[in-house]
Amino acid sequence: MNNTIIFGHQNPDTDSICSAIAYSTLKNKLGHQCEPIRLGLINPETQFVLDYFAVKAPRLLHHVSKEAENAILVDHNEPQQSAIDINEIRIVEVIDHHRISNFESKEPLYFRIEPVGCTATILNKLYKENQIEIDKKTAGLMVSAIISDTLLFKSPTCTKEDIDAAHELSKIAEVSLEKYGLDMLKSGANLKDKTVEE
Amino acid sequence: MNNTIIFGHQNPDTDSICSAIAYSTLKNKLGHQCEPIRLGLINPETQFVLDYFAVKAPRLLHHVSKEAENAILVDHNEPQQSAIDINEIRIVEVIDHHRISNFESKEPLYFRIEPVGCTATILNKLYKENQIEIDKKTAGLMVSAIISDTLLFKSPTCTKEDIDAAHELSKIAEVSLEKYGLDMLKSGANLKDKTVEE
Ligand SMILES: [Mn+2]
Ligand SMILES: [Mn+2]
Ligand SMILES: [Mn+2]
Ligand SMILES: [Mn+2]
């Protein structure tokens, strides 16, 4: 049994999947025992990202409390967006960029919300604060999350921090933001269209 | 009118007063317009600290919403421990080390809770993350907050991070943790005794 599982919200988007993987990687490099998991199906855009960087999708779980002692939430903080049995596991950390709602803790925890466009932008800071280098695959997942959440910097929630992080990460991942970013966003859109047509 | 006011909880302790001042100093060095304020009387221990480092007590306010556009909460997050009219001001940041309870935000904000013994321990990290040097007086206020909240490292909430931060800060502040710390804790205790006797 893993000590700690890390997951994003139900109906996971690219940020929820990629940030769970990227934060697990950081925590494990710092000596923890973490596993990223997911609470729902991988969408076509996220599948494009995982294929591109040759990364396996996290395990799918609906109930989490029997799987680990501790949970870390990324990309969400509201219990109603989380695992069904979220109240039966100890939440030790939350890393998110959404408004705070209905979150209650019995004990102090590490709870870090920042008003930026994507969870991965906060993770980029956490890697730096912990002086851990980001490997190429992880940088690829992180830049994809930022492209997805900010619609390649076009969403109103996008901040200068997101743009700066995406540029840094795209260099490490060796992808062009323009070319890769559009291909990625299109892959999600195209496949969605197909499903509608079929 | 100041852009942003920073304050700790009602019935402020040394951490609530000193962290409000120390975080204002950091924010102002980063180009913001912040003023520390307080929601209650200065206790004898805190007065000892302010006198020792020749720092003026923040302004006393009960209502905050007419005083500034934005609020930053330190050393608390529960609305019922905050200003009477806390729901009428925009909270842009929370820096705290307590459990999370009843906090709701309409928008994303900078919300940073860490499971350490004192708010000033988190501020020490924020100074580093922003690459701002801590001046002698501010270090004095911060080390005093840690001594107070951890009872000179004896409280069960004290962590290695608190101890390390206190040692770093005591050097900058040019105080001996043993000598200054005990004098400070005694000053609070003595004066409390006197009040009881009188
Ligand atoms: Mn999301
Ligand atoms: Mn997100
Ligand atoms: Mn306090
Ligand atoms: Mn405190």
Tab-separated table of C-alpha atoms and ligand atoms in Angstrom:
chain	number	residue	atom	x	y	z
A	1	MET	CA	0.000	0.000	0.000
A	2	ASN	CA	1.311	3.402	-0.968
A	3	ASN	CA	1.708	5.891	1.781
A	4	THR	CA	0.091	8.724	-0.166
A	5	ILE	CA	-2.070	8.986	-3.297
A	6	ILE	CA	-2.324	12.169	-5.341
A	7	PHE	CA	-5.293	13.031	-7.537
A	8	GLY	CA	-7.202	15.769	-9.320
A	9	HIS	CA	-10.963	16.226	-9.625
A	10	GLN	CA	-13.666	13.955	-11.037
A	11	ASN	CA	-13.961	14.090	-14.845
A	12	PRO	CA	-10.245	14.863	-14.908
A	13	ASP	CA	-8.851	17.357	-17.405
A	14	THR	CA	-5.233	17.575	-18.546
A	15	ASP	CA	-4.196	19.648	-15.489
A	16	SER	CA	-5.740	17.142	-13.051
A	17	ILE	CA	-3.945	14.187	-14.650
A	18	CYS	CA	-0.601	15.848	-15.432
A	19	SER	CA	-0.304	17.701	-12.132
A	20	ALA	CA	-1.020	14.509	-10.179
A	21	ILE	CA	1.808	12.763	-12.039
A	22	ALA	CA	4.209	15.733	-11.874
A	23	TYR	CA	3.649	16.311	-8.159
A	24	SER	CA	4.071	12.591	-7.374
A	25	THR	CA	7.388	12.695	-9.193
A	26	LEU	CA	8.530	15.677	-7.112
A	27	LYS	CA	7.390	14.153	-3.815
A	28	ASN	CA	9.083	10.840	-4.624
A	29	LYS	CA	12.329	12.640	-5.475
A	30	LEU	CA	12.045	14.228	-2.024
A	31	GLY	CA	11.852	10.774	-0.431
A	32	HIS	CA	8.090	10.294	-0.061
A	33	GLN	CA	6.070	7.288	-1.284
A	34	CYS	CA	3.415	8.691	-3.581
A	35	GLU	CA	1.292	7.335	-6.416
A	36	PRO	CA	-0.747	9.472	-8.812
A	37	ILE	CA	-4.236	8.118	-9.419
A	38	ARG	CA	-7.281	9.407	-11.344
A	39	LEU	CA	-10.988	9.601	-10.558
A	40	GLY	CA	-12.298	9.266	-14.126
A	41	LEU	CA	-11.662	8.600	-17.805
A	42	ILE	CA	-8.752	10.128	-19.719
A	43	ASN	CA	-10.065	12.644	-22.260
A	44	PRO	CA	-8.717	12.740	-25.848
A	45	GLU	CA	-6.552	15.827	-25.255
A	46	THR	CA	-4.899	14.250	-22.203
A	47	GLN	CA	-4.406	10.982	-24.138
A	48	PHE	CA	-2.564	12.974	-26.835
A	49	VAL	CA	-0.241	14.383	-24.125
A	50	LEU	CA	0.416	10.993	-22.487
A	51	ASP	CA	1.134	9.408	-25.894
A	52	TYR	CA	3.401	12.278	-26.977
A	53	PHE	CA	5.583	12.011	-23.870
A	54	ALA	CA	5.183	8.232	-23.536
A	55	VAL	CA	3.772	8.380	-20.008
A	56	LYS	CA	1.350	5.787	-18.610
A	57	ALA	CA	-2.047	6.967	-17.375
A	58	PRO	CA	-2.449	6.780	-13.589
A	59	ARG	CA	-4.602	4.023	-12.111
A	60	LEU	CA	-8.372	4.644	-12.117
A	61	LEU	CA	-10.019	4.598	-8.693
A	62	HIS	CA	-13.428	5.610	-7.435
A	63	HIS	CA	-12.855	4.897	-3.754
A	64	VAL	CA	-9.588	6.060	-2.250
A	65	SER	CA	-9.719	5.524	1.510
A	66	LYS	CA	-8.619	1.865	1.418
A	67	GLU	CA	-5.758	2.609	-1.011
A	68	ALA	CA	-3.471	4.768	1.110
A	69	GLU	CA	-3.094	6.441	4.456
A	70	ASN	CA	-2.873	9.957	3.090
A	71	ALA	CA	-4.252	11.933	0.170
A	72	ILE	CA	-2.938	14.975	-1.658
A	73	LEU	CA	-5.467	16.900	-3.740
A	74	VAL	CA	-4.338	18.779	-6.822
A	75	ASP	CA	-6.430	21.037	-9.081
A	76	HIS	CA	-9.434	21.037	-6.719
A	77	ASN	CA	-10.309	21.570	-3.079
A	78	GLU	CA	-14.088	21.137	-2.888
A	79	PRO	CA	-15.004	17.739	-1.384
A	80	GLN	CA	-17.955	17.368	-3.766
A	81	GLN	CA	-15.547	17.422	-6.743
A	82	SER	CA	-13.319	14.787	-5.151
A	83	ALA	CA	-13.392	11.053	-4.472
A	84	ILE	CA	-16.663	9.595	-3.157
A	85	ASP	CA	-15.069	8.629	0.163
A	86	ILE	CA	-12.842	11.700	0.504
A	87	ASN	CA	-14.002	12.271	4.079
A	88	GLU	CA	-12.590	8.894	5.098
A	89	ILE	CA	-8.953	9.623	4.212
A	90	ARG	CA	-6.463	12.033	5.769
A	91	ILE	CA	-5.774	14.967	3.426
A	92	VAL	CA	-2.207	16.122	4.029
A	93	GLU	CA	-1.841	18.637	1.189
A	94	VAL	CA	-3.855	20.615	-1.324
A	95	ILE	CA	-2.249	22.350	-4.330
A	96	ASP	CA	-4.812	24.244	-6.373
A	97	HIS	CA	-5.778	27.412	-8.243
A	98	HIS	CA	-9.543	27.547	-7.665
A	99	ARG	CA	-11.709	29.412	-5.184
A	100	ILE	CA	-11.994	27.780	-1.767
A	101	SER	CA	-15.325	26.226	-0.907
A	102	ASN	CA	-16.532	23.789	1.715
A	103	PHE	CA	-13.033	22.749	2.702
A	104	GLU	CA	-12.636	21.921	6.394
A	105	SER	CA	-9.679	20.294	8.105
A	106	LYS	CA	-9.343	18.829	11.568
A	107	GLU	CA	-5.615	19.574	11.648
A	108	PRO	CA	-3.270	22.067	10.011
A	109	LEU	CA	-2.081	20.831	6.597
A	110	TYR	CA	-0.081	22.131	3.656
A	111	PHE	CA	-2.726	24.030	1.705
A	112	ARG	CA	-1.517	26.105	-1.168
A	113	ILE	CA	-3.864	27.946	-3.474
A	114	GLU	CA	-2.525	30.596	-5.834
A	115	PRO	CA	-4.535	32.845	-8.156
A	116	VAL	CA	-2.900	31.564	-11.356
A	117	GLY	CA	-4.280	29.825	-14.436
A	118	CYS	CA	-3.062	26.286	-13.772
A	119	THR	CA	-1.938	23.965	-10.968
A	120	ALA	CA	1.223	23.097	-12.917
A	121	THR	CA	2.352	26.742	-12.635
A	122	ILE	CA	2.378	26.338	-8.845
A	123	LEU	CA	4.198	22.996	-9.179
A	124	ASN	CA	6.896	24.734	-11.218
A	125	LYS	CA	7.491	26.982	-8.185
A	126	LEU	CA	7.465	24.004	-5.804
A	127	TYR	CA	10.162	22.264	-7.864
A	128	LYS	CA	12.289	25.416	-7.582
A	129	GLU	CA	11.613	25.936	-3.873
A	130	ASN	CA	12.715	22.352	-3.263
A	131	GLN	CA	15.673	22.716	-5.638
A	132	ILE	CA	14.701	19.666	-7.701
A	133	GLU	CA	15.349	19.683	-11.454
A	134	ILE	CA	12.383	18.943	-13.702
A	135	ASP	CA	13.006	16.071	-16.131
A	136	LYS	CA	11.955	16.284	-19.782
A	137	LYS	CA	8.796	14.128	-19.563
A	138	THR	CA	7.567	15.872	-16.439
A	139	ALA	CA	8.175	19.277	-18.037
A	140	GLY	CA	6.161	18.044	-21.031
A	141	LEU	CA	3.220	17.096	-18.812
A	142	MET	CA	3.400	20.416	-16.957
A	143	VAL	CA	3.555	22.633	-20.041
A	144	SER	CA	0.627	20.654	-21.504
A	145	ALA	CA	-1.438	21.347	-18.390
A	146	ILE	CA	-0.746	25.084	-18.712
A	147	ILE	CA	-1.593	25.098	-22.436
A	148	SER	CA	-4.826	23.246	-21.681
A	149	ASP	CA	-6.005	25.379	-18.732
A	150	THR	CA	-5.090	28.708	-20.369
A	151	LEU	CA	-6.087	27.714	-23.927
A	152	LEU	CA	-2.564	28.681	-25.015
A	153	PHE	CA	-2.649	31.901	-22.922
A	154	LYS	CA	-6.001	33.058	-24.286
A	155	SER	CA	-8.173	32.386	-21.227
A	156	PRO	CA	-8.975	35.306	-18.879
A	157	THR	CA	-7.528	33.332	-15.942
A	158	CYS	CA	-4.059	33.229	-17.543
A	159	THR	CA	-1.377	35.226	-15.657
A	160	LYS	CA	2.187	36.308	-16.413
A	161	GLU	CA	3.343	33.509	-14.099
A	162	ASP	CA	1.607	30.911	-16.295
A	163	ILE	CA	3.180	32.323	-19.458
A	164	ASP	CA	6.657	32.456	-17.916
A	165	ALA	CA	6.330	28.916	-16.551
A	166	ALA	CA	5.114	27.580	-19.910
A	167	HIS	CA	8.099	29.099	-21.721
A	168	GLU	CA	10.563	27.642	-19.206
A	169	LEU	CA	8.917	24.212	-19.328
A	170	SER	CA	8.624	24.096	-23.137
A	171	LYS	CA	12.411	24.489	-23.365
A	172	ILE	CA	13.015	21.587	-20.988
A	173	ALA	CA	10.364	19.496	-22.791
A	174	GLU	CA	11.800	20.459	-26.194
A	175	VAL	CA	8.457	21.380	-27.725
A	176	SER	CA	7.361	24.513	-29.560
A	177	LEU	CA	4.490	26.183	-27.704
A	178	GLU	CA	2.855	27.235	-30.980
A	179	LYS	CA	3.156	23.980	-32.891
A	180	TYR	CA	2.776	21.475	-30.047
A	181	GLY	CA	0.215	23.627	-28.246
A	182	LEU	CA	-2.101	23.913	-31.241
A	183	ASP	CA	-1.745	20.219	-32.113
A	184	MET	CA	-2.622	19.346	-28.539
A	185	LEU	CA	-5.655	21.624	-28.325
A	186	LYS	CA	-6.836	20.448	-31.742
A	187	SER	CA	-6.491	16.796	-30.761
A	188	GLY	CA	-8.994	17.356	-27.988
A	189	ALA	CA	-11.333	19.369	-30.199
A	190	ASN	CA	-11.142	16.984	-33.201
A	191	LEU	CA	-11.862	13.902	-31.218
A	192	LYS	CA	-14.730	15.603	-29.455
A	193	ASP	CA	-16.217	16.531	-32.858
A	194	LYS	CA	-15.835	12.971	-34.051
A	195	THR	CA	-17.708	11.638	-31.054
A	196	VAL	CA	-20.527	14.040	-31.744
A	197	GLU	CA	-20.636	13.044	-35.437
A	198	GLU	CA	-20.590	9.343	-34.770
B	1	MET	CA	-6.388	55.031	1.876
B	2	ASN	CA	-4.010	52.100	1.844
B	3	ASN	CA	-4.488	49.571	-0.861
B	4	THR	CA	-4.198	46.581	1.477
B	5	ILE	CA	-4.336	46.057	5.237
B	6	ILE	CA	-2.787	43.051	6.952
B	7	PHE	CA	-3.923	41.681	10.287
B	8	GLY	CA	-3.979	38.721	12.637
B	9	HIS	CA	-6.829	37.444	14.779
B	10	GLN	CA	-8.887	39.130	17.504
B	11	ASN	CA	-7.172	39.208	20.915
B	12	PRO	CA	-3.875	39.291	19.045
B	13	ASP	CA	-0.875	37.373	20.329
B	14	THR	CA	2.759	38.062	19.456
B	15	ASP	CA	2.544	36.060	16.178
B	16	SER	CA	-0.557	37.975	15.013
B	17	ILE	CA	1.068	41.359	15.651
B	18	CYS	CA	4.621	40.569	14.527
B	19	SER	CA	3.615	38.598	11.424
B	20	ALA	CA	1.284	41.399	10.293
B	21	ILE	CA	4.185	43.869	10.547
B	22	ALA	CA	6.777	41.522	9.013
B	23	TYR	CA	4.559	40.580	6.080
B	24	SER	CA	3.655	44.231	5.400
B	25	THR	CA	7.358	45.009	5.271
B	26	LEU	CA	7.926	42.225	2.733
B	27	LYS	CA	4.954	43.227	0.562
B	28	ASN	CA	6.005	46.885	0.597
B	29	LYS	CA	9.550	45.940	-0.427
B	30	LEU	CA	7.943	44.085	-3.343
B	31	GLY	CA	6.165	47.282	-4.421
B	32	HIS	CA	2.748	46.871	-2.787
B	33	GLN	CA	1.000	49.410	-0.528
B	34	CYS	CA	0.286	47.610	2.713
B	35	GLU	CA	-0.343	48.652	6.301
B	36	PRO	CA	-0.337	46.280	9.272
B	37	ILE	CA	-3.237	46.839	11.663
B	38	ARG	CA	-4.480	45.020	14.778
B	39	LEU	CA	-7.910	43.946	15.990
B	40	GLY	CA	-7.268	44.211	19.730
B	41	LEU	CA	-5.018	45.272	22.607
B	42	ILE	CA	-1.278	44.582	22.668
B	43	ASN	CA	-0.500	42.026	25.381
B	44	PRO	CA	2.456	42.484	27.760
B	45	GLU	CA	4.660	39.939	25.973
B	46	THR	CA	4.117	41.621	22.609
B	47	GLN	CA	4.774	45.042	24.194
B	48	PHE	CA	8.119	43.717	25.448
B	49	VAL	CA	8.983	42.687	21.869
B	50	LEU	CA	7.929	46.003	20.327
B	51	ASP	CA	9.881	47.955	22.982
B	52	TYR	CA	12.977	45.763	22.585
B	53	PHE	CA	13.151	46.285	18.833
B	54	ALA	CA	11.788	49.860	18.948
B	55	VAL	CA	8.862	49.116	16.639
B	56	LYS	CA	5.550	51.006	16.821
B	57	ALA	CA	2.357	49.000	17.427
B	58	PRO	CA	0.054	48.827	14.386
B	59	ARG	CA	-3.101	50.926	14.371
B	60	LEU	CA	-6.085	49.457	16.272
B	61	LEU	CA	-9.211	48.905	14.169
B	62	HIS	CA	-12.445	47.051	14.776
B	63	HIS	CA	-14.005	47.602	11.356
B	64	VAL	CA	-11.784	47.112	8.344
B	65	SER	CA	-13.937	47.352	5.210
B	66	LYS	CA	-13.812	51.163	4.943
B	67	GLU	CA	-10.040	51.258	5.530
B	68	ALA	CA	-8.702	49.536	2.425
B	69	GLU	CA	-9.711	47.784	-0.751
B	70	ASN	CA	-8.025	44.494	0.116
B	71	ALA	CA	-7.225	42.456	3.211
B	72	ILE	CA	-4.517	39.924	3.934
B	73	LEU	CA	-5.118	37.622	6.916
B	74	VAL	CA	-2.193	36.260	8.871
B	75	ASP	CA	-2.242	33.744	11.742
B	76	HIS	CA	-5.944	32.916	11.237
B	77	ASN	CA	-8.391	31.928	8.522
B	78	GLU	CA	-11.729	31.495	10.298
B	79	PRO	CA	-14.029	34.481	9.688
B	80	GLN	CA	-15.352	34.342	13.238
B	81	GLN	CA	-11.827	35.031	14.574
B	82	SER	CA	-11.397	37.997	12.243
B	83	ALA	CA	-12.676	41.560	11.910
B	84	ILE	CA	-16.396	42.151	12.540
B	85	ASP	CA	-16.978	43.203	8.921
B	86	ILE	CA	-14.593	40.711	7.315
B	87	ASN	CA	-17.257	39.652	4.809
B	88	GLU	CA	-17.371	43.179	3.391
B	89	ILE	CA	-13.723	43.358	2.268
B	90	ARG	CA	-11.888	41.477	-0.479
B	91	ILE	CA	-9.455	38.957	1.010
B	92	VAL	CA	-6.518	38.600	-1.383
B	93	GLU	CA	-4.203	36.435	0.712
B	94	VAL	CA	-4.151	34.209	3.788
B	95	ILE	CA	-0.888	33.111	5.460
B	96	ASP	CA	-1.552	30.814	8.405
B	97	HIS	CA	-0.675	27.650	10.319
B	98	HIS	CA	-4.057	26.624	11.717
B	99	ARG	CA	-6.689	24.141	10.569
B	100	ILE	CA	-9.027	25.435	7.874
B	101	SER	CA	-12.574	26.128	8.927
B	102	ASN	CA	-15.485	28.051	7.435
B	103	PHE	CA	-13.315	29.799	4.879
B	104	GLU	CA	-15.050	30.455	1.550
B	105	SER	CA	-13.830	32.613	-1.320
B	106	LYS	CA	-15.652	33.875	-4.381
B	107	GLU	CA	-12.421	33.996	-6.390
B	108	PRO	CA	-9.082	32.244	-6.312
B	109	LEU	CA	-6.655	33.920	-3.902
B	110	TYR	CA	-3.192	33.292	-2.478
B	111	PHE	CA	-3.959	30.958	0.413
B	112	ARG	CA	-1.031	29.411	2.160
B	113	ILE	CA	-1.367	27.228	5.202
B	114	GLU	CA	1.547	25.129	6.390
B	115	PRO	CA	1.577	22.637	9.278
B	116	VAL	CA	4.252	24.484	11.274
B	117	GLY	CA	4.262	26.065	14.718
B	118	CYS	CA	4.141	29.737	13.750
B	119	THR	CA	3.106	32.057	10.902
B	120	ALA	CA	6.521	33.752	11.013
B	121	THR	CA	8.151	30.450	9.992
B	122	ILE	CA	6.157	30.587	6.738
B	123	LEU	CA	7.069	34.274	6.297
B	124	ASN	CA	10.744	33.335	6.579
B	125	LYS	CA	10.216	31.083	3.532
B	126	LEU	CA	8.302	33.793	1.669
B	127	TYR	CA	11.185	36.243	2.174
B	128	LYS	CA	13.540	33.656	0.668
B	129	GLU	CA	11.226	32.734	-2.208
B	130	ASN	CA	11.000	36.426	-3.095
B	131	GLN	CA	14.748	36.902	-2.574
B	132	ILE	CA	14.298	39.790	-0.128
B	133	GLU	CA	16.728	40.187	2.768
B	134	ILE	CA	15.229	40.381	6.250
B	135	ASP	CA	16.319	43.490	8.184
B	136	LYS	CA	17.361	43.297	11.842
B	137	LYS	CA	14.143	44.659	13.390
B	138	THR	CA	11.918	42.457	11.228
B	139	ALA	CA	14.006	39.398	12.104
B	140	GLY	CA	13.575	40.353	15.763
B	141	LEU	CA	9.793	40.452	15.402
B	142	MET	CA	9.753	37.133	13.530
B	143	VAL	CA	11.968	35.240	15.970
B	144	SER	CA	9.827	36.601	18.828
B	145	ALA	CA	6.681	35.223	17.174
B	146	ILE	CA	8.284	31.784	16.888
B	147	ILE	CA	9.480	31.841	20.512
B	148	SER	CA	5.987	32.848	21.614
B	149	ASP	CA	3.998	30.305	19.558
B	150	THR	CA	6.359	27.402	20.303
B	151	LEU	CA	7.101	28.390	23.929
B	152	LEU	CA	10.802	28.342	23.005
B	153	PHE	CA	10.402	25.044	21.058
B	154	LYS	CA	8.589	23.253	23.881
B	155	SER	CA	5.073	23.187	22.388
B	156	PRO	CA	3.892	19.993	20.630
B	157	THR	CA	3.152	22.025	17.469
B	158	CYS	CA	6.812	23.023	17.082
B	159	THR	CA	8.550	21.564	13.988
B	160	LYS	CA	12.129	21.374	12.753
B	161	GLU	CA	11.288	24.200	10.342
B	162	ASP	CA	10.357	26.470	13.264
B	163	ILE	CA	13.586	25.685	15.109
B	164	ASP	CA	15.736	26.243	12.006
B	165	ALA	CA	13.953	29.520	11.200
B	166	ALA	CA	14.336	30.764	14.781
B	167	HIS	CA	18.070	30.092	14.723
B	168	GLU	CA	18.514	31.902	11.396
B	169	LEU	CA	16.426	34.872	12.537
B	170	SER	CA	18.078	35.176	15.960
B	171	LYS	CA	21.419	35.668	14.212
B	172	ILE	CA	20.064	38.479	12.037
B	173	ALA	CA	18.309	40.025	15.039
B	174	GLU	CA	21.457	39.651	17.175
B	175	VAL	CA	19.660	38.105	20.130
B	176	SER	CA	20.396	34.943	22.107
B	177	LEU	CA	17.464	32.554	21.896
B	178	GLU	CA	18.013	31.393	25.478
B	179	LYS	CA	18.474	34.767	27.134
B	180	TYR	CA	16.140	36.897	25.013
B	181	GLY	CA	13.575	34.104	24.662
B	182	LEU	CA	13.247	33.506	28.387
B	183	ASP	CA	13.140	37.244	29.156
B	184	MET	CA	10.400	37.640	26.594
B	185	LEU	CA	8.294	34.714	27.824
B	186	LYS	CA	8.777	35.852	31.447
B	187	SER	CA	7.721	39.410	30.619
B	188	GLY	CA	4.357	38.101	29.506
B	189	ALA	CA	4.021	35.777	32.486
B	190	ASN	CA	5.155	38.357	35.079
B	191	LEU	CA	2.861	41.059	33.903
B	192	LYS	CA	-0.035	38.647	33.731
B	193	ASP	CA	0.641	37.693	37.367
B	194	LYS	CA	0.744	41.341	38.377
B	195	THR	CA	-2.604	42.003	36.780
B	196	VAL	CA	-4.088	39.121	38.710
B	197	GLU	CA	-2.604	40.384	41.989
B	198	GLU	CA	-3.767	43.933	41.495
C	1	MN	MN	-9.101	21.121	-13.734
C	2	MN	MN	-6.482	23.447	-13.386
C	3	MN	MN	-2.077	33.387	17.097
C	4	MN	MN	0.462	31.690	15.330
